[in-house]
Amino acid sequence: MKANKRITLLCGHYGSGKTNVAVNLALRARKDCEKVAIADLDIVNPYFRSKDSSADFEAAGIRLICSEYANSNVDIPALPQDMYAITDDKSLKVFIDVGGDDRGALALGRLTPAILAENDYEMLMVINRYRPLTRDAASTLEVMREIEFACKIPFTGLVNNSNLGRETTAEDILSSLPYAESVAEASGLPVVMTAFDESLAADLDGKVPHPFPLTLQKKII
């Protein structure tokens, strides 16, 4: 996927893998864009975050917008102080890790009017058929509608990131394709990419639509 819009928002249920997708999109975009930022607005899960890749962002010249309490032992649902740069700095290409389900999406509320007014965004739902509450199209669509209602921004596309972590096989990815197609049909949205660990790229070559090999984010312990 090529991020053509200035702002790309990534939402998804807990464990969907949206943070990994956001990190990889930002790193890839930096090859073509001078000013790239990743904004972590995930106030629901303060443990596995974009900040885990802060060294990679610094090396690549990517700005990280996140709470000052991220990856600390202070569990406070605080939004980053410089979050308004997302909408105020129009020269910045931004990837936003919105947060888990509708509660995480509520954090986006302060920026929603400006994002909609500019109208230069993609709102992507990261789906994972191997998570308990998004195993089929009906349950996934329910989560999507809850997120849309919370943040007041309509989705524009789907990211099939069905995986079982580091145990994922090529067959797991291939067997997720009918699920992704059913979610697309139910929602009326396109599947803009199928994401998978880069180690599976050779086995999946030519077998998945819009492939997006990922370098998996390594959590700071």
Tab-separated table of C-alpha atoms in Angstrom:
chain	number	residue	atom	x	y	z
A	1	MET	CA	0.000	0.000	0.000
A	2	LYS	CA	1.174	3.497	-0.831
A	3	ALA	CA	-0.055	6.090	1.651
A	4	ASN	CA	-1.375	8.835	-0.618
A	5	LYS	CA	-3.267	10.767	2.054
A	6	ARG	CA	-1.581	13.094	4.523
A	7	ILE	CA	-3.125	11.377	7.545
A	8	THR	CA	-3.578	7.620	7.901
A	9	LEU	CA	-5.515	6.432	10.936
A	10	LEU	CA	-5.255	2.807	12.044
A	11	CYS	CA	-7.881	1.324	14.337
A	12	GLY	CA	-8.602	-2.183	15.481
A	13	HIS	CA	-9.617	-4.415	18.329
A	14	TYR	CA	-7.137	-5.503	21.000
A	15	GLY	CA	-4.445	-7.716	19.490
A	16	SER	CA	-5.254	-6.853	15.893
A	17	GLY	CA	-1.639	-5.811	15.314
A	18	LYS	CA	-2.403	-2.236	14.269
A	19	THR	CA	0.703	-0.884	16.006
A	20	ASN	CA	2.975	-3.073	13.885
A	21	VAL	CA	1.151	-1.973	10.746
A	22	ALA	CA	1.426	1.710	11.740
A	23	VAL	CA	5.142	1.386	12.502
A	24	ASN	CA	5.888	-0.304	9.178
A	25	LEU	CA	3.821	2.202	7.185
A	26	ALA	CA	5.658	5.116	8.781
A	27	LEU	CA	9.091	3.616	8.149
A	28	ARG	CA	8.205	2.881	4.538
A	29	ALA	CA	6.734	6.348	3.952
A	30	ARG	CA	9.939	7.967	5.190
A	31	LYS	CA	11.701	6.687	2.056
A	32	ASP	CA	9.583	9.063	-0.056
A	33	CYS	CA	8.622	11.863	2.356
A	34	GLU	CA	10.833	14.322	4.195
A	35	LYS	CA	8.554	14.906	7.191
A	36	VAL	CA	6.883	11.806	8.654
A	37	ALA	CA	5.394	11.305	12.108
A	38	ILE	CA	3.766	8.442	13.943
A	39	ALA	CA	1.281	9.432	16.627
A	40	ASP	CA	0.408	6.998	19.390
A	41	LEU	CA	-3.012	7.904	20.776
A	42	ASP	CA	-3.522	4.477	22.344
A	43	ILE	CA	-4.502	5.364	25.905
A	44	VAL	CA	-6.159	1.979	26.482
A	45	ASN	CA	-3.072	-0.234	26.255
A	46	PRO	CA	0.019	1.620	27.485
A	47	TYR	CA	2.341	-1.366	27.287
A	48	PHE	CA	2.841	-2.465	23.664
A	49	ARG	CA	3.203	0.811	21.874
A	50	SER	CA	4.794	2.658	19.019
A	51	LYS	CA	7.361	3.985	21.481
A	52	ASP	CA	8.881	0.490	21.531
A	53	SER	CA	10.326	1.441	18.121
A	54	SER	CA	11.545	4.899	19.144
A	55	ALA	CA	15.172	4.053	18.315
A	56	ASP	CA	14.147	3.016	14.795
A	57	PHE	CA	12.180	6.232	14.353
A	58	GLU	CA	15.065	8.384	15.538
A	59	ALA	CA	17.455	6.643	13.146
A	60	ALA	CA	15.016	7.125	10.254
A	61	GLY	CA	14.235	10.760	11.074
A	62	ILE	CA	10.611	10.081	12.000
A	63	ARG	CA	8.890	12.203	14.617
A	64	LEU	CA	7.170	10.274	17.426
A	65	ILE	CA	4.132	11.861	19.051
A	66	CYS	CA	3.171	9.966	22.192
A	67	SER	CA	2.362	10.368	25.869
A	68	GLU	CA	5.266	11.215	28.137
A	69	TYR	CA	4.189	8.260	30.279
A	70	ALA	CA	4.521	5.673	27.504
A	71	ASN	CA	6.700	2.692	28.503
A	72	SER	CA	6.959	3.949	32.072
A	73	ASN	CA	5.569	2.402	35.215
A	74	VAL	CA	3.029	5.222	35.455
A	75	ASP	CA	-0.318	3.959	34.175
A	76	ILE	CA	-2.034	7.241	33.309
A	77	PRO	CA	-4.297	7.526	30.222
A	78	ALA	CA	-2.681	10.782	29.084
A	79	LEU	CA	-2.688	12.155	25.560
A	80	PRO	CA	0.552	13.537	24.072
A	81	GLN	CA	1.101	17.248	24.631
A	82	ASP	CA	2.007	17.908	21.005
A	83	MET	CA	-0.927	15.984	19.503
A	84	TYR	CA	-2.270	19.091	17.738
A	85	ALA	CA	0.738	19.046	15.408
A	86	ILE	CA	-1.146	16.218	13.673
A	87	THR	CA	-3.710	18.651	12.297
A	88	ASP	CA	-1.838	21.961	12.505
A	89	ASP	CA	1.326	21.015	10.560
A	90	LYS	CA	0.092	20.331	7.036
A	91	SER	CA	3.615	19.487	5.853
A	92	LEU	CA	3.660	16.414	8.072
A	93	LYS	CA	2.614	12.973	6.829
A	94	VAL	CA	1.145	11.287	9.883
A	95	PHE	CA	0.261	7.712	10.820
A	96	ILE	CA	-2.004	7.508	13.873
A	97	ASP	CA	-2.220	4.446	16.104
A	98	VAL	CA	-5.687	5.231	17.425
A	99	GLY	CA	-6.187	2.637	20.168
A	100	GLY	CA	-8.098	-0.507	20.979
A	101	ASP	CA	-11.826	-0.600	20.157
A	102	ASP	CA	-14.297	2.239	20.780
A	103	ARG	CA	-12.796	3.397	24.092
A	104	GLY	CA	-9.473	4.038	22.414
A	105	ALA	CA	-11.202	5.804	19.541
A	106	LEU	CA	-12.728	8.331	21.930
A	107	ALA	CA	-9.243	9.811	22.399
A	108	LEU	CA	-9.330	10.981	18.794
A	109	GLY	CA	-12.338	13.203	19.443
A	110	ARG	CA	-10.411	16.442	19.902
A	111	LEU	CA	-8.852	16.100	16.463
A	112	THR	CA	-11.883	14.790	14.563
A	113	PRO	CA	-13.322	18.154	13.377
A	114	ALA	CA	-9.973	19.292	11.932
A	115	ILE	CA	-9.319	15.905	10.272
A	116	LEU	CA	-12.737	15.905	8.635
A	117	ALA	CA	-12.413	19.544	7.555
A	118	GLU	CA	-9.066	18.933	5.854
A	119	ASN	CA	-10.437	15.733	4.260
A	120	ASP	CA	-7.014	14.302	3.446
A	121	TYR	CA	-7.117	11.059	5.401
A	122	GLU	CA	-7.493	7.299	5.248
A	123	MET	CA	-9.255	5.529	8.109
A	124	LEU	CA	-8.211	1.874	8.105
A	125	MET	CA	-9.645	-0.953	10.177
A	126	VAL	CA	-7.000	-3.563	11.014
A	127	ILE	CA	-8.737	-6.937	11.230
A	128	ASN	CA	-7.511	-10.242	12.645
A	129	ARG	CA	-9.696	-13.330	12.359
A	130	TYR	CA	-7.655	-15.097	15.034
A	131	ARG	CA	-8.749	-12.745	17.830
A	132	PRO	CA	-11.685	-13.942	19.974
A	133	LEU	CA	-14.053	-11.026	19.295
A	134	THR	CA	-13.407	-10.651	15.541
A	135	ARG	CA	-13.553	-14.236	14.299
A	136	ASP	CA	-16.199	-13.595	11.643
A	137	ALA	CA	-17.583	-10.789	9.506
A	138	ALA	CA	-20.579	-10.069	11.759
A	139	SER	CA	-18.539	-9.623	14.949
A	140	THR	CA	-15.852	-7.644	13.127
A	141	LEU	CA	-18.445	-5.315	11.628
A	142	GLU	CA	-19.910	-4.740	15.094
A	143	VAL	CA	-16.514	-3.621	16.405
A	144	MET	CA	-16.056	-1.369	13.364
A	145	ARG	CA	-19.382	0.371	13.911
A	146	GLU	CA	-18.575	0.931	17.594
A	147	ILE	CA	-15.269	2.570	16.648
A	148	GLU	CA	-16.868	4.745	13.985
A	149	PHE	CA	-19.528	5.898	16.430
A	150	ALA	CA	-16.889	6.750	19.045
A	151	CYS	CA	-14.512	8.744	16.840
A	152	LYS	CA	-17.055	10.103	14.327
A	153	ILE	CA	-14.835	9.298	11.333
A	154	PRO	CA	-15.962	6.725	8.733
A	155	PHE	CA	-13.658	3.907	7.713
A	156	THR	CA	-12.289	3.965	4.172
A	157	GLY	CA	-10.545	0.586	3.959
A	158	LEU	CA	-9.508	-2.676	5.619
A	159	VAL	CA	-6.126	-4.156	6.498
A	160	ASN	CA	-6.155	-7.948	6.775
A	161	ASN	CA	-3.583	-8.556	9.500
A	162	SER	CA	-4.818	-11.977	10.571
A	163	ASN	CA	-2.018	-13.615	12.508
A	164	LEU	CA	-1.066	-15.803	15.453
A	165	GLY	CA	2.013	-13.850	16.406
A	166	ARG	CA	5.321	-15.560	15.766
A	167	GLU	CA	3.538	-18.900	15.332
A	168	THR	CA	1.841	-17.703	12.130
A	169	THR	CA	2.299	-19.863	9.032
A	170	ALA	CA	1.686	-19.125	5.373
A	171	GLU	CA	-1.392	-21.355	5.543
A	172	ASP	CA	-2.800	-19.212	8.364
A	173	ILE	CA	-2.556	-16.177	6.101
A	174	LEU	CA	-4.100	-17.936	3.123
A	175	SER	CA	-6.983	-19.307	5.186
A	176	SER	CA	-7.775	-15.758	6.372
A	177	LEU	CA	-8.451	-14.462	2.865
A	178	PRO	CA	-12.120	-15.600	2.687
A	179	TYR	CA	-12.696	-13.944	6.071
A	180	ALA	CA	-11.240	-10.656	4.830
A	181	GLU	CA	-13.362	-10.861	1.687
A	182	SER	CA	-16.490	-11.438	3.768
A	183	VAL	CA	-15.727	-8.404	5.959
A	184	ALA	CA	-15.170	-6.355	2.801
A	185	GLU	CA	-18.493	-7.471	1.372
A	186	ALA	CA	-20.360	-6.797	4.616
A	187	SER	CA	-18.813	-3.347	5.102
A	188	GLY	CA	-18.600	-2.247	1.468
A	189	LEU	CA	-14.923	-1.372	1.988
A	190	PRO	CA	-11.878	-2.590	0.050
A	191	VAL	CA	-9.097	-4.697	1.539
A	192	VAL	CA	-6.200	-2.339	0.863
A	193	MET	CA	-3.506	-4.744	2.049
A	194	THR	CA	-2.829	-8.181	3.462
A	195	ALA	CA	-0.086	-7.918	6.073
A	196	PHE	CA	2.209	-10.729	7.215
A	197	ASP	CA	5.659	-11.241	8.653
A	198	GLU	CA	8.369	-10.715	6.058
A	199	SER	CA	9.695	-14.228	6.748
A	200	LEU	CA	6.592	-15.583	4.962
A	201	ALA	CA	7.014	-13.436	1.858
A	202	ALA	CA	8.559	-16.160	-0.307
A	203	ASP	CA	5.840	-18.692	0.569
A	204	LEU	CA	3.066	-16.179	-0.139
A	205	ASP	CA	4.502	-14.653	-3.301
A	206	GLY	CA	1.687	-14.157	-5.814
A	207	LYS	CA	-0.903	-15.755	-3.529
A	208	VAL	CA	-2.349	-12.816	-1.588
A	209	PRO	CA	-3.893	-9.529	-2.760
A	210	HIS	CA	-1.998	-6.333	-1.996
A	211	PRO	CA	0.762	-7.992	0.075
A	212	PHE	CA	2.440	-5.961	2.812
A	213	PRO	CA	5.393	-7.789	4.447
A	214	LEU	CA	6.042	-6.564	7.986
A	215	THR	CA	9.138	-6.270	10.078
A	216	LEU	CA	7.669	-7.177	13.456
A	217	GLN	CA	8.036	-4.632	16.212
A	218	LYS	CA	10.032	-5.927	19.168
A	219	LYS	CA	8.511	-5.067	22.521
A	220	ILE	CA	10.727	-3.418	25.098
A	221	ILE	CA	10.853	-5.546	28.240
